[in-house]
mmCIF file of C-alpha atoms in Angstrom:
data_model
loop_
_atom_site.group_PDB
_atom_site.id
_atom_site.type_symbol
_atom_site.label_atom_id
_atom_site.label_comp_id
_atom_site.label_asym_id
_atom_site.label_seq_id
_atom_site.Cartn_x
_atom_site.Cartn_y
_atom_site.Cartn_z
ATOM 1 C CA UNK A 1 0.000 0.000 0.000
ATOM 2 C CA UNK A 2 1.353 3.412 -0.920
ATOM 3 C CA UNK A 3 2.540 5.787 1.768
ATOM 4 C CA UNK A 4 -0.077 8.401 2.562
ATOM 5 C CA UNK A 5 -0.106 12.081 3.434
ATOM 6 C CA UNK A 6 -2.351 14.518 5.278
ATOM 7 C CA UNK A 7 -5.812 14.479 3.726
ATOM 8 C CA UNK A 8 -7.371 17.510 2.147
ATOM 9 C CA UNK A 9 -10.955 16.257 1.887
ATOM 10 C CA UNK A 10 -13.646 17.457 4.290
ATOM 11 C CA UNK A 11 -17.264 16.359 4.327
ATOM 12 C CA UNK A 12 -19.994 18.980 4.527
ATOM 13 C CA UNK A 13 -21.568 19.351 7.929
ATOM 14 C CA UNK A 14 -25.098 19.461 6.582
ATOM 15 C CA UNK A 15 -26.688 16.917 4.346
ATOM 16 C CA UNK A 16 -28.164 18.617 1.316
ATOM 17 C CA UNK A 17 -26.089 21.809 1.242
ATOM 18 C CA UNK A 18 -24.678 22.898 -2.092
ATOM 19 C CA UNK A 19 -20.943 22.685 -2.705
ATOM 20 C CA UNK A 20 -18.869 24.853 -4.995
ATOM 21 C CA UNK A 21 -19.572 27.548 -7.569
ATOM 22 C CA UNK A 22 -22.874 27.428 -9.377
ATOM 23 C CA UNK A 23 -24.797 25.268 -6.941
ATOM 24 C CA UNK A 24 -26.461 25.799 -3.599
ATOM 25 C CA UNK A 25 -29.036 23.621 -1.940
ATOM 26 C CA UNK A 26 -31.667 24.456 0.656
ATOM 27 C CA UNK A 27 -29.958 25.336 3.924
ATOM 28 C CA UNK A 28 -31.631 22.791 6.188
ATOM 29 C CA UNK A 29 -29.652 22.044 9.328
ATOM 30 C CA UNK A 30 -29.889 19.805 12.350
ATOM 31 C CA UNK A 31 -31.542 20.488 15.670
ATOM 32 C CA UNK A 32 -29.954 21.000 19.061
ATOM 33 C CA UNK A 33 -27.773 18.305 20.626
ATOM 34 C CA UNK A 34 -29.739 18.003 23.828
ATOM 35 C CA UNK A 35 -32.516 16.352 21.839
ATOM 36 C CA UNK A 36 -30.112 13.811 20.392
ATOM 37 C CA UNK A 37 -31.107 10.993 22.717
ATOM 38 C CA UNK A 38 -34.863 11.500 22.535
ATOM 39 C CA UNK A 39 -35.289 8.426 20.343
ATOM 40 C CA UNK A 40 -33.553 6.099 22.820
ATOM 41 C CA UNK A 41 -35.889 3.711 24.594
ATOM 42 C CA UNK A 42 -35.615 0.980 27.149
ATOM 43 C CA UNK A 43 -34.099 -1.385 24.575
ATOM 44 C CA UNK A 44 -31.420 1.073 23.435
ATOM 45 C CA UNK A 45 -28.049 -0.594 23.150
ATOM 46 C CA UNK A 46 -29.582 -4.034 23.674
ATOM 47 C CA UNK A 47 -30.602 -4.689 20.070
ATOM 48 C CA UNK A 48 -34.329 -4.429 20.829
ATOM 49 C CA UNK A 49 -35.196 -6.985 18.145
ATOM 50 C CA UNK A 50 -34.632 -6.895 14.406
ATOM 51 C CA UNK A 51 -35.455 -3.945 12.185
ATOM 52 C CA UNK A 52 -38.505 -4.885 10.067
ATOM 53 C CA UNK A 53 -37.949 -5.358 6.335
ATOM 54 C CA UNK A 54 -40.823 -2.982 5.610
ATOM 55 C CA UNK A 55 -43.236 -0.634 7.346
ATOM 56 C CA UNK A 56 -40.619 1.242 9.359
ATOM 57 C CA UNK A 57 -38.985 4.655 9.276
ATOM 58 C CA UNK A 58 -35.409 4.588 10.533
ATOM 59 C CA UNK A 59 -33.812 7.650 12.114
ATOM 60 C CA UNK A 60 -30.340 8.279 13.523
ATOM 61 C CA UNK A 61 -29.342 10.894 16.059
ATOM 62 C CA UNK A 62 -26.066 11.715 17.727
ATOM 63 C CA UNK A 63 -25.409 12.913 21.250
ATOM 64 C CA UNK A 64 -22.043 14.413 22.187
ATOM 65 C CA UNK A 65 -22.065 15.175 25.938
ATOM 66 C CA UNK A 66 -19.292 17.293 27.381
ATOM 67 C CA UNK A 67 -17.940 14.619 29.728
ATOM 68 C CA UNK A 68 -19.193 11.285 28.344
ATOM 69 C CA UNK A 69 -18.559 9.276 25.171
ATOM 70 C CA UNK A 70 -20.580 10.266 22.135
ATOM 71 C CA UNK A 71 -23.446 7.944 21.241
ATOM 72 C CA UNK A 72 -25.415 7.299 18.076
ATOM 73 C CA UNK A 73 -28.998 6.103 18.458
ATOM 74 C CA UNK A 74 -30.748 4.367 15.558
ATOM 75 C CA UNK A 75 -34.508 4.061 15.994
ATOM 76 C CA UNK A 76 -37.284 2.384 14.050
ATOM 77 C CA UNK A 77 -40.729 4.046 14.020
ATOM 78 C CA UNK A 78 -44.109 2.756 12.912
ATOM 79 C CA UNK A 79 -45.162 5.296 10.232
ATOM 80 C CA UNK A 80 -48.846 4.710 11.005
ATOM 81 C CA UNK A 81 -48.747 5.326 14.758
ATOM 82 C CA UNK A 82 -45.287 6.904 15.173
ATOM 83 C CA UNK A 83 -44.582 4.604 18.059
ATOM 84 C CA UNK A 84 -41.025 3.430 18.538
ATOM 85 C CA UNK A 85 -40.620 -0.206 17.540
ATOM 86 C CA UNK A 86 -36.886 -0.817 17.910
ATOM 87 C CA UNK A 87 -33.861 1.170 19.051
ATOM 88 C CA UNK A 88 -30.128 0.570 19.142
ATOM 89 C CA UNK A 89 -27.350 2.689 20.572
ATOM 90 C CA UNK A 90 -23.720 2.718 19.477
ATOM 91 C CA UNK A 91 -21.107 4.082 21.853
ATOM 92 C CA UNK A 92 -18.551 5.954 19.773
ATOM 93 C CA UNK A 93 -14.980 4.885 20.653
ATOM 94 C CA UNK A 94 -12.706 7.579 22.053
ATOM 95 C CA UNK A 95 -10.344 7.229 19.079
ATOM 96 C CA UNK A 96 -13.128 7.624 16.504
ATOM 97 C CA UNK A 97 -13.422 10.831 14.504
ATOM 98 C CA UNK A 98 -16.657 12.580 15.449
ATOM 99 C CA UNK A 99 -15.897 16.301 15.096
ATOM 100 C CA UNK A 100 -14.935 18.582 12.247
ATOM 101 C CA UNK A 101 -12.078 19.827 14.427
ATOM 102 C CA UNK A 102 -10.204 16.582 13.712
ATOM 103 C CA UNK A 103 -9.875 17.702 10.079
ATOM 104 C CA UNK A 104 -10.699 14.164 8.932
ATOM 105 C CA UNK A 105 -13.586 13.187 6.644
ATOM 106 C CA UNK A 106 -16.202 10.792 8.026
ATOM 107 C CA UNK A 107 -19.979 10.543 7.578
ATOM 108 C CA UNK A 108 -20.128 10.342 11.374
ATOM 109 C CA UNK A 109 -18.902 13.948 11.511
ATOM 110 C CA UNK A 110 -21.884 14.928 9.375
ATOM 111 C CA UNK A 111 -24.329 12.953 11.499
ATOM 112 C CA UNK A 112 -23.037 14.562 14.694
ATOM 113 C CA UNK A 113 -22.885 18.102 13.301
ATOM 114 C CA UNK A 114 -24.679 20.658 15.516
ATOM 115 C CA UNK A 115 -24.868 18.125 18.348
ATOM 116 C CA UNK A 116 -22.078 19.506 20.473
ATOM 117 C CA UNK A 117 -22.779 21.290 23.778
ATOM 118 C CA UNK A 118 -23.584 24.948 23.225
ATOM 119 C CA UNK A 119 -24.590 24.599 19.567
ATOM 120 C CA UNK A 120 -28.040 26.068 18.998
ATOM 121 C CA UNK A 121 -30.850 24.900 16.770
ATOM 122 C CA UNK A 122 -31.158 26.163 13.220
ATOM 123 C CA UNK A 123 -33.966 28.522 12.278
ATOM 124 C CA UNK A 124 -34.220 26.752 8.929
ATOM 125 C CA UNK A 125 -35.661 23.554 10.347
ATOM 126 C CA UNK A 126 -34.397 19.971 10.099
ATOM 127 C CA UNK A 127 -31.934 18.607 7.604
ATOM 128 C CA UNK A 128 -32.993 17.459 4.168
ATOM 129 C CA UNK A 129 -33.112 13.828 3.050
ATOM 130 C CA UNK A 130 -29.943 12.109 4.244
ATOM 131 C CA UNK A 131 -27.301 11.575 1.580
ATOM 132 C CA UNK A 132 -26.609 7.952 0.639
ATOM 133 C CA UNK A 133 -23.376 7.847 2.633
ATOM 134 C CA UNK A 134 -25.192 8.516 5.915
ATOM 135 C CA UNK A 135 -27.374 5.433 5.472
ATOM 136 C CA UNK A 136 -24.241 3.489 4.615
ATOM 137 C CA UNK A 137 -22.591 4.231 7.926
ATOM 138 C CA UNK A 138 -24.458 1.077 8.982
ATOM 139 C CA UNK A 139 -24.904 -2.405 7.569
ATOM 140 C CA UNK A 140 -28.330 -3.527 6.365
ATOM 141 C CA UNK A 141 -29.754 -4.487 9.778
ATOM 142 C CA UNK A 142 -28.092 -1.652 11.703
ATOM 143 C CA UNK A 143 -26.016 -4.013 13.833
ATOM 144 C CA UNK A 144 -22.647 -2.377 13.074
ATOM 145 C CA UNK A 145 -21.462 1.162 12.392
ATOM 146 C CA UNK A 146 -18.357 2.115 10.386
ATOM 147 C CA UNK A 147 -15.899 4.521 12.004
ATOM 148 C CA UNK A 148 -12.739 6.390 11.093
ATOM 149 C CA UNK A 149 -10.098 6.066 13.823
ATOM 150 C CA UNK A 150 -7.329 8.562 14.559
ATOM 151 C CA UNK A 151 -4.040 8.264 16.426
ATOM 152 C CA UNK A 152 -4.000 11.572 18.312
ATOM 153 C CA UNK A 153 -0.198 11.528 18.522
ATOM 154 C CA UNK A 154 0.735 10.783 14.913
ATOM 155 C CA UNK A 155 -2.588 11.897 13.353
ATOM 156 C CA UNK A 156 -2.607 8.677 11.334
ATOM 157 C CA UNK A 157 -6.118 7.490 10.472
ATOM 158 C CA UNK A 158 -7.605 4.067 9.757
ATOM 159 C CA UNK A 159 -10.998 2.413 9.590
ATOM 160 C CA UNK A 160 -13.008 -0.068 11.633
ATOM 161 C CA UNK A 161 -16.480 -0.656 13.004
ATOM 162 C CA UNK A 162 -18.315 -0.787 16.326
ATOM 163 C CA UNK A 163 -21.275 -2.963 17.290
ATOM 164 C CA UNK A 164 -24.160 -2.299 19.680
ATOM 165 C CA UNK A 165 -22.261 -3.946 22.536
ATOM 166 C CA UNK A 166 -19.568 -1.312 22.203
ATOM 167 C CA UNK A 167 -16.970 -3.697 20.751
ATOM 168 C CA UNK A 168 -14.560 -1.946 18.381
ATOM 169 C CA UNK A 169 -12.991 -3.922 15.536
ATOM 170 C CA UNK A 170 -10.037 -2.258 13.861
ATOM 171 C CA UNK A 171 -9.514 -3.112 10.212
ATOM 172 C CA UNK A 172 -6.394 -0.986 9.699
ATOM 173 C CA UNK A 173 -2.990 -1.924 11.049
ATOM 174 C CA UNK A 174 -0.696 0.281 13.103
ATOM 175 C CA UNK A 175 1.436 2.861 11.220
ATOM 176 C CA UNK A 176 4.652 1.429 9.826
ATOM 177 C CA UNK A 177 7.905 2.041 11.692
ATOM 178 C CA UNK A 178 9.516 2.870 8.360
ATOM 179 C CA UNK A 179 10.197 6.474 7.438
ATOM 180 C CA UNK A 180 7.144 7.344 5.374
ATOM 181 C CA UNK A 181 4.020 9.437 5.057
ATOM 182 C CA UNK A 182 1.229 9.286 7.586
ATOM 183 C CA UNK A 183 -1.522 6.746 6.761
ATOM 184 C CA UNK A 184 -4.722 8.612 5.940
ATOM 185 C CA UNK A 185 -7.868 6.513 5.526
ATOM 186 C CA UNK A 186 -11.198 8.335 5.659
ATOM 187 C CA UNK A 187 -14.877 8.281 4.608
ATOM 188 C CA UNK A 188 -15.639 4.850 6.134
ATOM 189 C CA UNK A 189 -18.953 3.310 4.961
ATOM 190 C CA UNK A 190 -20.385 -0.206 5.169
ATOM 191 C CA UNK A 191 -21.244 -2.528 2.308
ATOM 192 C CA UNK A 192 -24.913 -3.232 2.980
ATOM 193 C CA UNK A 193 -24.340 -6.994 3.163
ATOM 194 C CA UNK A 194 -21.874 -6.330 5.986
ATOM 195 C CA UNK A 195 -18.947 -7.955 4.171
ATOM 196 C CA UNK A 196 -16.576 -4.997 4.072
ATOM 197 C CA UNK A 197 -15.883 -1.436 5.093
ATOM 198 C CA UNK A 198 -15.067 0.873 2.213
ATOM 199 C CA UNK A 199 -13.004 4.032 2.522
ATOM 200 C CA UNK A 200 -10.797 6.540 0.737
ATOM 201 C CA UNK A 201 -7.102 7.219 1.180
ATOM 202 C CA UNK A 202 -5.142 10.224 -0.025
ATOM 203 C CA UNK A 203 -1.427 10.275 -0.815
ATOM 204 C CA UNK A 204 1.103 13.086 -0.689
ATOM 205 C CA UNK A 205 0.128 14.195 -4.207
ATOM 206 C CA UNK A 206 -3.557 14.548 -3.245
ATOM 207 C CA UNK A 207 -4.447 11.479 -5.260
ATOM 208 C CA UNK A 208 -7.553 9.789 -3.876
ATOM 209 C CA UNK A 209 -7.916 6.008 -3.893
ATOM 210 C CA UNK A 210 -11.156 4.151 -3.170
ATOM 211 C CA UNK A 211 -10.581 0.870 -1.352
ATOM 212 C CA UNK A 212 -12.230 -1.736 0.880
ATOM 213 C CA UNK A 213 -11.311 -4.110 3.684
ATOM 214 C CA UNK A 214 -13.118 -7.318 4.473
ATOM 215 C CA UNK A 215 -14.570 -7.721 7.971
ATOM 216 C CA UNK A 216 -13.687 -11.446 7.840
ATOM 217 C CA UNK A 217 -10.044 -10.859 8.610
ATOM 218 C CA UNK A 218 -8.873 -10.241 5.067
ATOM 219 C CA UNK A 219 -7.187 -6.928 5.638
ATOM 220 C CA UNK A 220 -5.502 -6.492 2.288
ATOM 221 C CA UNK A 221 -6.579 -3.332 0.505
ATOM 222 C CA UNK A 222 -8.279 -3.886 -2.826
ATOM 223 C CA UNK A 223 -7.731 -0.877 -5.039
ATOM 224 C CA UNK A 224 -10.914 0.171 -6.801
ATOM 225 C CA UNK A 225 -10.225 3.599 -8.282
ATOM 226 C CA UNK A 226 -7.857 6.496 -7.941
ATOM 227 C CA UNK A 227 -7.491 10.003 -9.278
ATOM 228 C CA UNK A 228 -6.468 13.575 -8.552
ATOM 229 C CA UNK A 229 -8.536 14.953 -5.670
ATOM 230 C CA UNK A 230 -8.441 18.592 -6.836
ATOM 231 C CA UNK A 231 -11.771 20.402 -6.385
ATOM 232 C CA UNK A 232 -13.161 17.543 -4.300
ATOM 233 C CA UNK A 233 -13.383 19.392 -0.984
ATOM 234 C CA UNK A 234 -16.736 18.552 0.571
ATOM 235 C CA UNK A 235 -16.900 15.178 -1.180
ATOM 236 C CA UNK A 236 -17.814 11.900 0.480
ATOM 237 C CA UNK A 237 -17.928 8.207 -0.375
ATOM 238 C CA UNK A 238 -21.125 6.362 -1.313
ATOM 239 C CA UNK A 239 -21.590 2.799 -2.541
ATOM 240 C CA UNK A 240 -23.736 1.741 -5.490
ATOM 241 C CA UNK A 241 -24.637 -1.287 -7.556
ATOM 242 C CA UNK A 242 -24.017 -5.024 -7.385
ATOM 243 C CA UNK A 243 -21.152 -5.777 -7.392
ATOM 244 C CA UNK A 244 -20.491 -2.781 -5.208
ATOM 245 C CA UNK A 245 -18.647 0.243 -6.569
ATOM 246 C CA UNK A 246 -17.502 3.292 -4.662
ATOM 247 C CA UNK A 247 -18.531 6.789 -5.792
ATOM 248 C CA UNK A 248 -16.520 9.651 -4.338
ATOM 249 C CA UNK A 249 -18.352 12.918 -4.911
ATOM 250 C CA UNK A 250 -20.463 15.733 -3.548
ATOM 251 C CA UNK A 251 -24.069 15.211 -2.422
ATOM 252 C CA UNK A 252 -24.268 11.759 -3.977
ATOM 253 C CA UNK A 253 -27.728 10.167 -3.989
ATOM 254 C CA UNK A 254 -27.962 6.742 -5.629
ATOM 255 C CA UNK A 255 -31.037 5.541 -7.545
ATOM 256 C CA UNK A 256 -32.974 2.501 -6.226
ATOM 257 C CA UNK A 257 -31.500 0.170 -8.872
ATOM 258 C CA UNK A 258 -27.968 1.428 -8.245
ATOM 259 C CA UNK A 259 -27.423 2.386 -11.884
ATOM 260 C CA UNK A 260 -27.596 6.157 -11.599
ATOM 261 C CA UNK A 261 -26.789 8.843 -9.077
ATOM 262 C CA UNK A 262 -27.216 12.562 -8.711
ATOM 263 C CA UNK A 263 -24.166 14.528 -7.651
ATOM 264 C CA UNK A 264 -22.837 18.052 -7.583
ATOM 265 C CA UNK A 265 -19.821 18.357 -9.879
ATOM 266 C CA UNK A 266 -17.637 21.422 -9.445
ATOM 267 C CA UNK A 267 -17.950 23.867 -12.357
ATOM 268 C CA UNK A 268 -20.840 21.837 -13.781
ATOM 269 C CA UNK A 269 -23.530 22.027 -11.108
ATOM 270 C CA UNK A 270 -25.984 19.189 -10.409
ATOM 271 C CA UNK A 271 -25.669 16.197 -12.691
ATOM 272 C CA UNK A 272 -27.131 12.763 -13.293
ATOM 273 C CA UNK A 273 -24.297 10.232 -13.422
ATOM 274 C CA UNK A 274 -24.339 6.763 -14.942
ATOM 275 C CA UNK A 275 -22.732 4.537 -12.308
ATOM 276 C CA UNK A 276 -19.578 3.216 -14.015
ATOM 277 C CA UNK A 277 -18.430 -0.415 -14.100
ATOM 278 C CA UNK A 278 -15.768 0.364 -11.512
ATOM 279 C CA UNK A 279 -15.373 2.832 -8.679
ATOM 280 C CA UNK A 280 -14.815 6.446 -9.640
ATOM 281 C CA UNK A 281 -14.316 10.017 -8.557
ATOM 282 C CA UNK A 282 -17.357 12.026 -9.633
ATOM 283 C CA UNK A 283 -15.706 15.025 -11.209
ATOM 284 C CA UNK A 284 -15.613 16.736 -14.579
ATOM 285 C CA UNK A 285 -14.394 14.568 -17.464
ATOM 286 C CA UNK A 286 -13.998 11.492 -15.243
ATOM 287 C CA UNK A 287 -17.476 9.967 -15.538
ATOM 288 C CA UNK A 288 -20.415 10.020 -17.935
ATOM 289 C CA UNK A 289 -22.590 12.778 -16.526
ATOM 290 C CA UNK A 290 -25.618 14.639 -17.864
ATOM 291 C CA UNK A 291 -26.121 18.129 -16.510
ATOM 292 C CA UNK A 292 -29.511 19.025 -15.057
ATOM 293 C CA UNK A 293 -30.706 22.020 -17.113
ATOM 294 C CA UNK A 294 -30.968 25.255 -15.144
ATOM 295 C CA UNK A 295 -34.544 25.623 -16.425
ATOM 296 C CA UNK A 296 -35.496 22.602 -14.316
ATOM 297 C CA UNK A 297 -34.483 24.593 -11.200
ATOM 298 C CA UNK A 298 -33.823 21.246 -9.546
ATOM 299 C CA UNK A 299 -32.146 20.642 -6.242
ATOM 300 C CA UNK A 300 -32.251 16.799 -6.149
ATOM 301 C CA UNK A 301 -33.659 15.475 -2.878
ATOM 302 C CA UNK A 302 -33.590 11.852 -4.010
ATOM 303 C CA UNK A 303 -35.259 9.363 -6.337
ATOM 304 C CA UNK A 304 -38.910 8.302 -6.603
ATOM 305 C CA UNK A 305 -38.039 5.468 -9.024
ATOM 306 C CA UNK A 306 -35.094 4.335 -11.126
ATOM 307 C CA UNK A 307 -35.269 7.345 -13.472
ATOM 308 C CA UNK A 308 -37.230 10.148 -11.778
ATOM 309 C CA UNK A 309 -35.615 12.567 -9.327
ATOM 310 C CA UNK A 310 -37.576 14.449 -6.655
ATOM 311 C CA UNK A 311 -36.728 18.145 -6.919
ATOM 312 C CA UNK A 312 -37.067 21.321 -4.935
ATOM 313 C CA UNK A 313 -35.968 24.786 -5.939
ATOM 314 C CA UNK A 314 -32.190 24.860 -6.330
ATOM 315 C CA UNK A 315 -31.786 28.341 -4.892
ATOM 316 C CA UNK A 316 -34.622 28.087 -2.388
ATOM 317 C CA UNK A 317 -36.878 30.454 -4.364
ATOM 318 C CA UNK A 318 -38.602 29.093 -7.447
ATOM 319 C CA UNK A 319 -38.937 31.394 -10.440
ATOM 320 C CA UNK A 320 -42.302 29.855 -11.352
ATOM 321 C CA UNK A 321 -44.911 31.136 -8.827
ATOM 322 C CA UNK A 322 -46.775 27.814 -9.080
ATOM 323 C CA UNK A 323 -43.683 26.044 -7.776
ATOM 324 C CA UNK A 324 -43.008 28.329 -4.824
ATOM 325 C CA UNK A 325 -41.838 26.120 -1.933
ATOM 326 C CA UNK A 326 -43.275 23.099 -3.731
ATOM 327 C CA UNK A 327 -41.653 19.940 -5.103
ATOM 328 C CA UNK A 328 -41.706 18.247 -8.501
ATOM 329 C CA UNK A 329 -40.096 15.363 -10.357
ATOM 330 C CA UNK A 330 -37.592 15.325 -13.212
ATOM 331 C CA UNK A 331 -37.556 12.404 -15.654
ATOM 332 C CA UNK A 332 -33.806 11.937 -16.109
ATOM 333 C CA UNK A 333 -34.292 9.429 -18.953
ATOM 334 C CA UNK A 334 -35.403 12.336 -21.151
ATOM 335 C CA UNK A 335 -32.299 14.461 -20.577
ATOM 336 C CA UNK A 336 -30.268 14.698 -23.776
ATOM 337 C CA UNK A 337 -27.071 16.337 -22.541
ATOM 338 C CA UNK A 338 -27.945 19.799 -23.821
ATOM 339 C CA UNK A 339 -28.651 22.901 -21.775
ATOM 340 C CA UNK A 340 -32.292 22.816 -22.856
ATOM 341 C CA UNK A 341 -35.003 21.154 -20.787
ATOM 342 C CA UNK A 342 -36.673 18.432 -22.917
ATOM 343 C CA UNK A 343 -40.433 18.607 -23.294
ATOM 344 C CA UNK A 344 -42.244 16.481 -20.758
ATOM 345 C CA UNK A 345 -39.206 15.953 -18.524
ATOM 346 C CA UNK A 346 -40.431 18.216 -15.727
ATOM 347 C CA UNK A 347 -43.418 17.178 -13.670
ATOM 348 C CA UNK A 348 -46.101 19.543 -12.396
ATOM 349 C CA UNK A 349 -45.964 20.852 -8.796
ATOM 350 C CA UNK A 350 -46.695 18.172 -6.211
ATOM 351 C CA UNK A 351 -47.978 20.338 -3.355
ATOM 352 C CA UNK A 352 -49.682 23.751 -3.568
ATOM 353 C CA UNK A 353 -47.479 26.827 -3.709
ATOM 354 C CA UNK A 354 -47.013 28.412 -0.286
ATOM 355 C CA UNK A 355 -44.924 30.905 1.658
ATOM 356 C CA UNK A 356 -43.864 28.139 4.064
ATOM 357 C CA UNK A 357 -40.296 26.833 3.910
ATOM 358 C CA UNK A 358 -40.527 23.134 3.060
ATOM 359 C CA UNK A 359 -37.799 20.502 3.274
ATOM 360 C CA UNK A 360 -38.122 16.845 2.251
ATOM 361 C CA UNK A 361 -37.175 14.614 5.176
ATOM 362 C CA UNK A 362 -37.646 11.195 3.595
ATOM 363 C CA UNK A 363 -39.106 9.357 0.599
ATOM 364 C CA UNK A 364 -40.717 5.938 0.914
ATOM 365 C CA UNK A 365 -38.885 2.981 -0.571
ATOM 366 C CA UNK A 366 -41.468 2.654 -3.356
ATOM 367 C CA UNK A 367 -41.187 6.377 -4.098
ATOM 368 C CA UNK A 368 -44.928 6.968 -3.789
ATOM 369 C CA UNK A 369 -44.901 8.995 -0.582
ATOM 370 C CA UNK A 370 -42.735 11.598 1.078
ATOM 371 C CA UNK A 371 -42.580 13.328 4.441
ATOM 372 C CA UNK A 372 -41.557 16.951 4.544
ATOM 373 C CA UNK A 373 -40.892 19.517 7.238
ATOM 374 C CA UNK A 374 -42.760 22.803 6.928
ATOM 375 C CA UNK A 375 -41.528 25.922 8.683
ATOM 376 C CA UNK A 376 -44.041 28.743 9.165
ATOM 377 C CA UNK A 377 -42.340 31.530 11.056
ATOM 378 C CA UNK A 378 -40.903 29.657 14.031
ATOM 379 C CA UNK A 379 -43.527 26.884 13.960
ATOM 380 C CA UNK A 380 -42.215 23.605 12.618
ATOM 381 C CA UNK A 381 -44.722 20.992 11.418
ATOM 382 C CA UNK A 382 -44.507 17.757 9.458
ATOM 383 C CA UNK A 383 -46.661 16.551 6.582
ATOM 384 C CA UNK A 384 -47.014 13.371 4.563
ATOM 385 C CA UNK A 385 -47.858 13.584 0.888
ATOM 386 C CA UNK A 386 -48.023 11.533 -2.261
ATOM 387 C CA UNK A 387 -45.274 12.315 -4.772
ATOM 388 C CA UNK A 388 -47.744 12.772 -7.633
ATOM 389 C CA UNK A 389 -48.694 16.243 -8.933
ATOM 390 C CA UNK A 390 -51.598 17.964 -7.199
ATOM 391 C CA UNK A 391 -51.268 15.960 -3.975
ATOM 392 C CA UNK A 392 -52.904 17.194 -0.776
ATOM 393 C CA UNK A 393 -50.458 17.173 2.144
ATOM 394 C CA UNK A 394 -51.748 15.680 5.395
ATOM 395 C CA UNK A 395 -50.426 17.023 8.676
ATOM 396 C CA UNK A 396 -48.802 14.449 10.948
ATOM 397 C CA UNK A 397 -50.223 15.000 14.430
ATOM 398 C CA UNK A 398 -48.851 12.020 16.369
ATOM 399 C CA UNK A 399 -46.570 13.146 19.185
ATOM 400 C CA UNK A 400 -43.962 10.537 18.333
ATOM 401 C CA UNK A 401 -43.498 12.034 14.882
ATOM 402 C CA UNK A 402 -42.208 15.284 16.321
ATOM 403 C CA UNK A 403 -39.613 13.384 18.359
ATOM 404 C CA UNK A 404 -38.629 11.258 15.375
ATOM 405 C CA UNK A 405 -38.446 13.902 12.666
ATOM 406 C CA UNK A 406 -37.128 16.974 14.450
ATOM 407 C CA UNK A 407 -33.768 15.510 15.442
ATOM 408 C CA UNK A 408 -30.896 14.031 13.441
ATOM 409 C CA UNK A 409 -31.391 12.327 10.086
ATOM 410 C CA UNK A 410 -34.002 10.041 8.566
ATOM 411 C CA UNK A 411 -31.954 7.231 7.064
ATOM 412 C CA UNK A 412 -34.614 5.085 5.451
ATOM 413 C CA UNK A 413 -38.338 4.544 4.975
ATOM 414 C CA UNK A 414 -38.758 0.836 4.282
#
């Protein structure tokens, strides 16, 4: 394995924020840290049973007390009653990277953003739909969580995972005694089948390599892709497809079939990317990407099916009055690579135009429903709606929904 140098890649602190010239997303941030453990129940940390394969909304919140280890709580909620059905708590190891101050990229830093003592709540409401990499912090059944580990003395970083019992398994070896660069492994995410932890490493020439390590004791690094990391600040690693490939880019959201992804590409704005046969850095001229026409005014929240993207206004203020604070879909199969918006590609508004600030929190696995946060002045409410044009939003009144949706990130709606 090549000698490594100090990394230059930092993940954004807020899921859904724009990165780089020409693109900005809705500024939807997390809530205050003191609420971070609200989802924890009597079964927290004890497994609490298996997460259902369907009919559950999964949320994750992070608590970073001043004098205790940080914890991550993953909770399953019944979307009909908003009662908690299962909860698991991961104790974050002391050597794990959890704060931006460590200057090391990890999805865990993003999850725990705004959860430190003294950090206030945002006036813009909850975060938007979690980026793919946040879901992939965990394996499929949320029994293990990937972590980036740091040696505070040498600042060398490696990867591993922690289970709900608090057991830490390190997948990276100790730094070599030879005279060489500092190992720098970051962006740890889990293959959903639990077979491996994937990560990035950066060498002294800022070249980024995507790699993986098996959790079965096979610690050899398998190189998947590499390339110059210029203009990749704010990027993160997401996994797509079968066999799995790593996509290193900004605001990556993978389609349900794993064949496409939306991503922000510096100097090009938001794009739809064909997932390549191998792992890749999502940057200009490195992958097959189709720009989303500016006329679509699309900030991509996620996918409603294998080809249609759920959009909100890219700059937070739609030019079309009928789309003010609404959402719509974009049929990416119709995009032809030109700057013009093809006829029929843009769907009609889904919810009525309003002066409320609305942020999509999650989309159901079948893409037919969504839950969004609606901020009216300082009042924050949550609504469920179909994703078809002309839908009538229905206010969610269950008390559990406020606890579930106000804090942290919604990882999945199975």
